PDB file of C-alpha atoms in Angstrom:
ATOM      1  CA  MET A  10     -42.459  43.577 -10.524  1.00  0.00           C
ATOM      2  CA  LYS A  11     -40.593  46.105 -12.970  1.00  0.00           C
ATOM      3  CA  VAL A  12     -36.654  46.168 -13.381  1.00  0.00           C
ATOM      4  CA  TYR A  13     -36.689  50.057 -13.442  1.00  0.00           C
ATOM      5  CA  THR A  14     -38.283  52.694 -10.753  1.00  0.00           C
ATOM      6  CA  LYS A  15     -36.626  55.629 -12.258  1.00  0.00           C
ATOM      7  CA  THR A  16     -35.626  56.647  -8.802  1.00  0.00           C
ATOM      8  CA  GLY A  17     -32.384  56.728  -9.618  1.00  0.00           C
ATOM      9  CA  ASP A  18     -32.553  59.401 -13.262  1.00  0.00           C
ATOM     10  CA  LYS A  19     -31.053  62.094 -11.180  1.00  0.00           C
ATOM     11  CA  GLY A  20     -27.749  60.441  -9.837  1.00  0.00           C
ATOM     12  CA  THR A  21     -28.830  58.735  -6.611  1.00  0.00           C
ATOM     13  CA  THR A  22     -29.560  55.538  -5.662  1.00  0.00           C
ATOM     14  CA  SER A  23     -30.650  53.629  -2.185  1.00  0.00           C
ATOM     15  CA  LEU A  24     -29.210  51.908   0.241  1.00  0.00           C
ATOM     16  CA  PHE A  25     -29.562  48.764   1.869  1.00  0.00           C
ATOM     17  CA  GLY A  26     -32.672  50.206   4.729  1.00  0.00           C
ATOM     18  CA  GLY A  27     -33.295  52.790   2.271  1.00  0.00           C
ATOM     19  CA  THR A  28     -30.681  55.796   2.664  1.00  0.00           C
ATOM     20  CA  ARG A  29     -30.350  57.612  -0.632  1.00  0.00           C
ATOM     21  CA  VAL A  30     -26.544  58.454  -1.931  1.00  0.00           C
ATOM     22  CA  PRO A  31     -24.843  59.770  -4.925  1.00  0.00           C
ATOM     23  CA  LYS A  32     -24.184  56.677  -7.702  1.00  0.00           C
ATOM     24  CA  ASP A  33     -20.590  57.884  -7.090  1.00  0.00           C
ATOM     25  CA  HIS A  34     -20.272  56.959  -3.226  1.00  0.00           C
ATOM     26  CA  ILE A  35     -17.409  54.628  -2.241  1.00  0.00           C
ATOM     27  CA  ARG A  36     -19.968  52.323  -0.634  1.00  0.00           C
ATOM     28  CA  ILE A  37     -21.728  52.233  -4.168  1.00  0.00           C
ATOM     29  CA  GLU A  38     -18.750  51.698  -6.053  1.00  0.00           C
ATOM     30  CA  SER A  39     -17.579  48.978  -3.518  1.00  0.00           C
ATOM     31  CA  TYR A  40     -20.594  47.125  -3.989  1.00  0.00           C
ATOM     32  CA  GLY A  41     -20.061  47.465  -7.694  1.00  0.00           C
ATOM     33  CA  THR A  42     -17.178  46.666  -8.399  1.00  0.00           C
ATOM     34  CA  VAL A  43     -18.217  43.113  -6.218  1.00  0.00           C
ATOM     35  CA  ASP A  44     -20.704  42.958  -8.463  1.00  0.00           C
ATOM     36  CA  GLU A  45     -18.604  43.055 -11.352  1.00  0.00           C
ATOM     37  CA  LEU A  46     -15.835  40.851  -9.526  1.00  0.00           C
ATOM     38  CA  ASN A  47     -19.146  38.259  -9.241  1.00  0.00           C
ATOM     39  CA  SER A  48     -19.534  38.925 -13.072  1.00  0.00           C
ATOM     40  CA  TYR A  49     -16.333  37.647 -13.870  1.00  0.00           C
ATOM     41  CA  ILE A  50     -15.999  35.201 -12.098  1.00  0.00           C
ATOM     42  CA  GLY A  51     -19.405  32.883 -14.034  1.00  0.00           C
ATOM     43  CA  LEU A  52     -17.292  33.976 -17.124  1.00  0.00           C
ATOM     44  CA  VAL A  53     -14.698  31.706 -15.870  1.00  0.00           C
ATOM     45  CA  ARG A  54     -16.963  29.789 -14.373  1.00  0.00           C
ATOM     46  CA  ASP A  55     -18.415  29.231 -17.795  1.00  0.00           C
ATOM     47  CA  GLN A  56     -15.254  27.916 -18.932  1.00  0.00           C
ATOM     48  CA  GLU A  57     -14.234  24.307 -19.662  1.00  0.00           C
ATOM     49  CA  MET A  58     -12.749  22.775 -16.995  1.00  0.00           C
ATOM     50  CA  ASN A  59     -12.712  20.613 -13.781  1.00  0.00           C
ATOM     51  CA  VAL A  60     -16.368  20.222 -12.426  1.00  0.00           C
ATOM     52  CA  HIS A  61     -14.358  21.123  -9.552  1.00  0.00           C
ATOM     53  CA  TYR A  62     -13.527  24.647  -9.195  1.00  0.00           C
ATOM     54  CA  LYS A  63     -16.427  24.938 -11.269  1.00  0.00           C
ATOM     55  CA  ASP A  64     -18.149  24.048  -7.478  1.00  0.00           C
ATOM     56  CA  ILE A  65     -15.483  25.946  -5.625  1.00  0.00           C
ATOM     57  CA  LEU A  66     -16.998  29.029  -7.753  1.00  0.00           C
ATOM     58  CA  ALA A  67     -20.770  28.954  -7.776  1.00  0.00           C
ATOM     59  CA  GLU A  68     -20.071  29.116  -3.710  1.00  0.00           C
ATOM     60  CA  ILE A  69     -17.023  32.075  -4.262  1.00  0.00           C
ATOM     61  CA  GLN A  70     -20.514  33.387  -5.898  1.00  0.00           C
ATOM     62  CA  ASP A  71     -22.313  32.742  -3.472  1.00  0.00           C
ATOM     63  CA  ARG A  72     -20.288  34.523  -1.137  1.00  0.00           C
ATOM     64  CA  LEU A  73     -19.815  38.200  -2.693  1.00  0.00           C
ATOM     65  CA  PHE A  74     -23.746  38.303  -3.404  1.00  0.00           C
ATOM     66  CA  THR A  75     -23.214  38.303   1.117  1.00  0.00           C
ATOM     67  CA  ILE A  76     -19.668  40.345   0.894  1.00  0.00           C
ATOM     68  CA  GLY A  77     -22.350  42.916  -1.818  1.00  0.00           C
ATOM     69  CA  ALA A  78     -25.153  42.850   0.757  1.00  0.00           C
ATOM     70  CA  ILE A  79     -22.649  43.944   3.207  1.00  0.00           C
ATOM     71  CA  LEU A  80     -20.954  46.405   1.550  1.00  0.00           C
ATOM     72  CA  ALA A  81     -24.524  47.649   0.162  1.00  0.00           C
ATOM     73  CA  THR A  82     -25.504  48.403   4.629  1.00  0.00           C
ATOM     74  CA  PRO A  83     -24.548  51.064   6.349  1.00  0.00           C
ATOM     75  CA  GLN A  84     -23.827  50.656   9.665  1.00  0.00           C
ATOM     76  CA  GLU A  85     -26.416  52.507  11.090  1.00  0.00           C
ATOM     77  CA  LYS A  86     -28.984  49.918   9.338  1.00  0.00           C
ATOM     78  CA  GLU A  87     -26.462  47.167  10.402  1.00  0.00           C
ATOM     79  CA  VAL A  88     -27.058  47.643  13.737  1.00  0.00           C
ATOM     80  CA  LEU A  89     -29.969  45.505  15.869  1.00  0.00           C
ATOM     81  CA  LYS A  90     -31.179  46.832  18.624  1.00  0.00           C
ATOM     82  CA  ASN A  91     -29.843  43.975  21.084  1.00  0.00           C
ATOM     83  CA  GLY A  92     -26.312  45.489  19.602  1.00  0.00           C
ATOM     84  CA  GLU A  93     -25.362  42.107  17.250  1.00  0.00           C
ATOM     85  CA  LEU A  94     -25.150  42.620  13.454  1.00  0.00           C
ATOM     86  CA  ARG A  95     -27.398  42.063  11.427  1.00  0.00           C
ATOM     87  CA  LEU A  96     -25.417  40.836   8.144  1.00  0.00           C
ATOM     88  CA  GLN A  97     -22.145  39.033  10.056  1.00  0.00           C
ATOM     89  CA  LYS A  98     -24.891  36.275  10.511  1.00  0.00           C
ATOM     90  CA  LEU A  99     -25.373  36.197   6.607  1.00  0.00           C
ATOM     91  CA  GLY A 100     -22.938  33.562   6.040  1.00  0.00           C
ATOM     92  CA  ILE A 101     -19.142  34.843   5.839  1.00  0.00           C
ATOM     93  CA  LEU A 102     -16.707  32.487   8.429  1.00  0.00           C
ATOM     94  CA  ASP A 103     -13.929  32.130   9.211  1.00  0.00           C
ATOM     95  CA  SER A 104     -13.872  28.384   7.282  1.00  0.00           C
ATOM     96  CA  ASP A 105     -14.858  30.733   3.840  1.00  0.00           C
ATOM     97  CA  VAL A 106     -11.397  31.952   3.456  1.00  0.00           C
ATOM     98  CA  GLU A 107      -9.884  28.223   5.278  1.00  0.00           C
ATOM     99  CA  LEU A 108     -11.701  26.800   2.573  1.00  0.00           C
ATOM    100  CA  LEU A 109      -9.774  29.384  -0.394  1.00  0.00           C
ATOM    101  CA  GLU A 110      -6.763  28.450   1.184  1.00  0.00           C
ATOM    102  CA  ASN A 111      -7.514  25.020   1.098  1.00  0.00           C
ATOM    103  CA  GLU A 112      -7.731  25.080  -2.211  1.00  0.00           C
ATOM    104  CA  ILE A 113      -4.757  27.041  -2.626  1.00  0.00           C
ATOM    105  CA  ASP A 114      -2.662  24.357  -1.183  1.00  0.00           C
ATOM    106  CA  LYS A 115      -4.240  21.739  -2.656  1.00  0.00           C
ATOM    107  CA  MET A 116      -3.322  23.230  -6.533  1.00  0.00           C
ATOM    108  CA  GLU A 117       0.374  24.379  -5.430  1.00  0.00           C
ATOM    109  CA  ALA A 118       1.109  21.244  -4.747  1.00  0.00           C
ATOM    110  CA  ASP A 119       0.893  20.438  -8.117  1.00  0.00           C
ATOM    111  CA  LEU A 120       2.680  22.945  -9.900  1.00  0.00           C
ATOM    112  CA  PRO A 121       6.167  23.760 -10.306  1.00  0.00           C
ATOM    113  CA  PRO A 122       7.157  27.231  -7.648  1.00  0.00           C
ATOM    114  CA  MET A 123       6.728  30.191  -8.689  1.00  0.00           C
ATOM    115  CA  THR A 124      10.504  31.988  -9.613  1.00  0.00           C
ATOM    116  CA  HIS A 125       9.289  34.895 -11.082  1.00  0.00           C
ATOM    117  CA  PHE A 126       6.192  36.673 -11.618  1.00  0.00           C
ATOM    118  CA  VAL A 127       4.154  35.151 -15.391  1.00  0.00           C
ATOM    119  CA  LEU A 128       2.348  37.821 -17.773  1.00  0.00           C
ATOM    120  CA  PRO A 129      -1.321  37.232 -17.722  1.00  0.00           C
ATOM    121  CA  GLY A 130      -2.366  35.259 -20.787  1.00  0.00           C
ATOM    122  CA  GLY A 131      -1.629  31.823 -22.696  1.00  0.00           C
ATOM    123  CA  HIS A 132      -5.002  30.774 -22.630  1.00  0.00           C
ATOM    124  CA  THR A 133      -8.373  32.201 -22.511  1.00  0.00           C
ATOM    125  CA  THR A 134     -10.107  30.719 -19.345  1.00  0.00           C
ATOM    126  CA  VAL A 135      -6.729  32.223 -18.045  1.00  0.00           C
ATOM    127  CA  SER A 136      -6.966  35.248 -19.086  1.00  0.00           C
ATOM    128  CA  HIS A 137     -10.231  35.763 -18.023  1.00  0.00           C
ATOM    129  CA  CYS A 138      -9.255  34.665 -14.817  1.00  0.00           C
ATOM    130  CA  HIS A 139      -6.479  36.936 -14.532  1.00  0.00           C
ATOM    131  CA  ILE A 140      -9.066  39.545 -15.367  1.00  0.00           C
ATOM    132  CA  ALA A 141     -11.252  38.273 -12.334  1.00  0.00           C
ATOM    133  CA  ARG A 142      -7.943  38.377 -10.238  1.00  0.00           C
ATOM    134  CA  CYS A 143      -7.489  42.292 -11.170  1.00  0.00           C
ATOM    135  CA  VAL A 144     -11.072  42.565 -10.108  1.00  0.00           C
ATOM    136  CA  CYS A 145     -11.082  41.370  -7.285  1.00  0.00           C
ATOM    137  CA  ARG A 146      -7.499  43.517  -5.920  1.00  0.00           C
ATOM    138  CA  ARG A 147      -9.354  46.227  -7.320  1.00  0.00           C
ATOM    139  CA  ALA A 148     -12.735  45.339  -4.339  1.00  0.00           C
ATOM    140  CA  GLU A 149     -10.573  44.688  -1.804  1.00  0.00           C
ATOM    141  CA  ARG A 150      -8.922  48.206  -2.214  1.00  0.00           C
ATOM    142  CA  LEU A 151     -12.146  49.946  -2.503  1.00  0.00           C
ATOM    143  CA  ALA A 152     -13.607  48.191   0.641  1.00  0.00           C
ATOM    144  CA  VAL A 153     -10.354  48.757   2.151  1.00  0.00           C
ATOM    145  CA  HIS A 154     -11.540  52.823   1.289  1.00  0.00           C
ATOM    146  CA  LEU A 155     -14.958  52.150   2.607  1.00  0.00           C
ATOM    147  CA  ASN A 156     -13.266  51.018   5.791  1.00  0.00           C
ATOM    148  CA  HIS A 157     -11.957  53.663   6.755  1.00  0.00           C
ATOM    149  CA  ASN A 158     -15.032  56.303   6.096  1.00  0.00           C
ATOM    150  CA  GLU A 159     -17.317  54.088   7.725  1.00  0.00           C
ATOM    151  CA  PRO A 160     -16.453  50.479   9.331  1.00  0.00           C
ATOM    152  CA  ILE A 161     -17.365  47.297   6.990  1.00  0.00           C
ATOM    153  CA  ALA A 162     -17.105  43.965   8.338  1.00  0.00           C
ATOM    154  CA  GLU A 163     -13.013  43.118   8.351  1.00  0.00           C
ATOM    155  CA  ILE A 164     -13.882  39.724   6.896  1.00  0.00           C
ATOM    156  CA  ALA A 165     -15.058  41.035   4.070  1.00  0.00           C
ATOM    157  CA  ILE A 166     -12.075  42.510   3.715  1.00  0.00           C
ATOM    158  CA  THR A 167     -10.713  39.463   4.025  1.00  0.00           C
ATOM    159  CA  TYR A 168     -12.149  37.088   2.080  1.00  0.00           C
ATOM    160  CA  LEU A 169     -11.573  39.438  -0.963  1.00  0.00           C
ATOM    161  CA  ASN A 170      -7.507  39.990  -0.272  1.00  0.00           C
ATOM    162  CA  ARG A 171      -8.158  35.447   0.238  1.00  0.00           C
ATOM    163  CA  LEU A 172      -9.857  35.737  -2.857  1.00  0.00           C
ATOM    164  CA  SER A 173      -7.509  37.259  -5.372  1.00  0.00           C
ATOM    165  CA  ASP A 174      -4.895  35.118  -4.051  1.00  0.00           C
ATOM    166  CA  TYR A 175      -7.148  32.339  -5.461  1.00  0.00           C
ATOM    167  CA  LEU A 176      -7.363  33.288  -8.701  1.00  0.00           C
ATOM    168  CA  PHE A 177      -3.906  33.835  -8.914  1.00  0.00           C
ATOM    169  CA  VAL A 178      -3.167  30.114  -8.543  1.00  0.00           C
ATOM    170  CA  LEU A 179      -6.828  29.227 -10.327  1.00  0.00           C
ATOM    171  CA  ALA A 180      -4.950  31.458 -13.497  1.00  0.00           C
ATOM    172  CA  ARG A 181      -1.421  28.797 -12.566  1.00  0.00           C
ATOM    173  CA  LYS A 182      -2.905  26.121 -12.067  1.00  0.00           C
ATOM    174  CA  LEU A 183      -5.903  26.168 -15.768  1.00  0.00           C
ATOM    175  CA  SER A 184      -2.024  27.265 -17.397  1.00  0.00           C
ATOM    176  CA  PHE A 185      -0.789  23.804 -16.293  1.00  0.00           C
ATOM    177  CA  ASP A 186      -4.118  21.864 -16.779  1.00  0.00           C
ATOM    178  CA  LEU A 187      -4.395  23.234 -19.700  1.00  0.00           C
ATOM    179  CA  LYS A 188      -1.102  22.841 -21.137  1.00  0.00           C
ATOM    180  CA  ALA A 189      -0.853  26.955 -21.924  1.00  0.00           C
ATOM    181  CA  GLU A 190       2.700  28.753 -21.760  1.00  0.00           C
ATOM    182  CA  GLU A 191       3.048  30.528 -18.083  1.00  0.00           C
ATOM    183  CA  VAL A 192       5.449  32.736 -19.742  1.00  0.00           C
ATOM    184  CA  LYS A 193       7.712  34.181 -17.079  1.00  0.00           C
ATOM    185  CA  TRP A 194       7.932  38.043 -17.022  1.00  0.00           C
ATOM    186  CA  ILE A 195      11.585  38.839 -16.685  1.00  0.00           C
ATOM    187  CA  PRO A 196      12.955  42.594 -16.674  1.00  0.00           C
ATOM    188  CA  ARG A 197      15.632  44.472 -18.991  1.00  0.00           C
ATOM    189  CA  LYS A 198      18.526  44.462 -17.791  1.00  0.00           C
TER     190      LYS A 198
END
């Protein structure tokens, strides 16, 4: 199978199920941003860190592929003959959101309380994590925008929301573990 198909040379691409749309369609922006997020998480996972974080990040990457598939499927291609939603069966579950929440709680138990916003940075690994967090927030905004036009599985939006929280706390935990300075943002008076 060749990587290039030449079918997108005129600015359109196929969604799951074959529907062709412009490459700047909100659906393409949504799952393209999830793909970008997945790449950044791969970059974070490639850094030196606790193997447990690496394992969680690998699991997150798997879930992001599922979310990408959900976002790439127009609603008319999603419903099976019995009325069930096909992609809901791929595996984004409430327990996936709960895993992120449990991991957040575990990391926060080791961290000093947050009294101010923190400036991204302090260590390359931490900075990569903050970039992933920002891309995650953009993916969430785009998924919400798509949902206003064409309903998608709510769990996808919930997962992206919780994932951005996870990435923020992971950045703080990595700062702590790496003994990097966490710079508080204190507004000028």
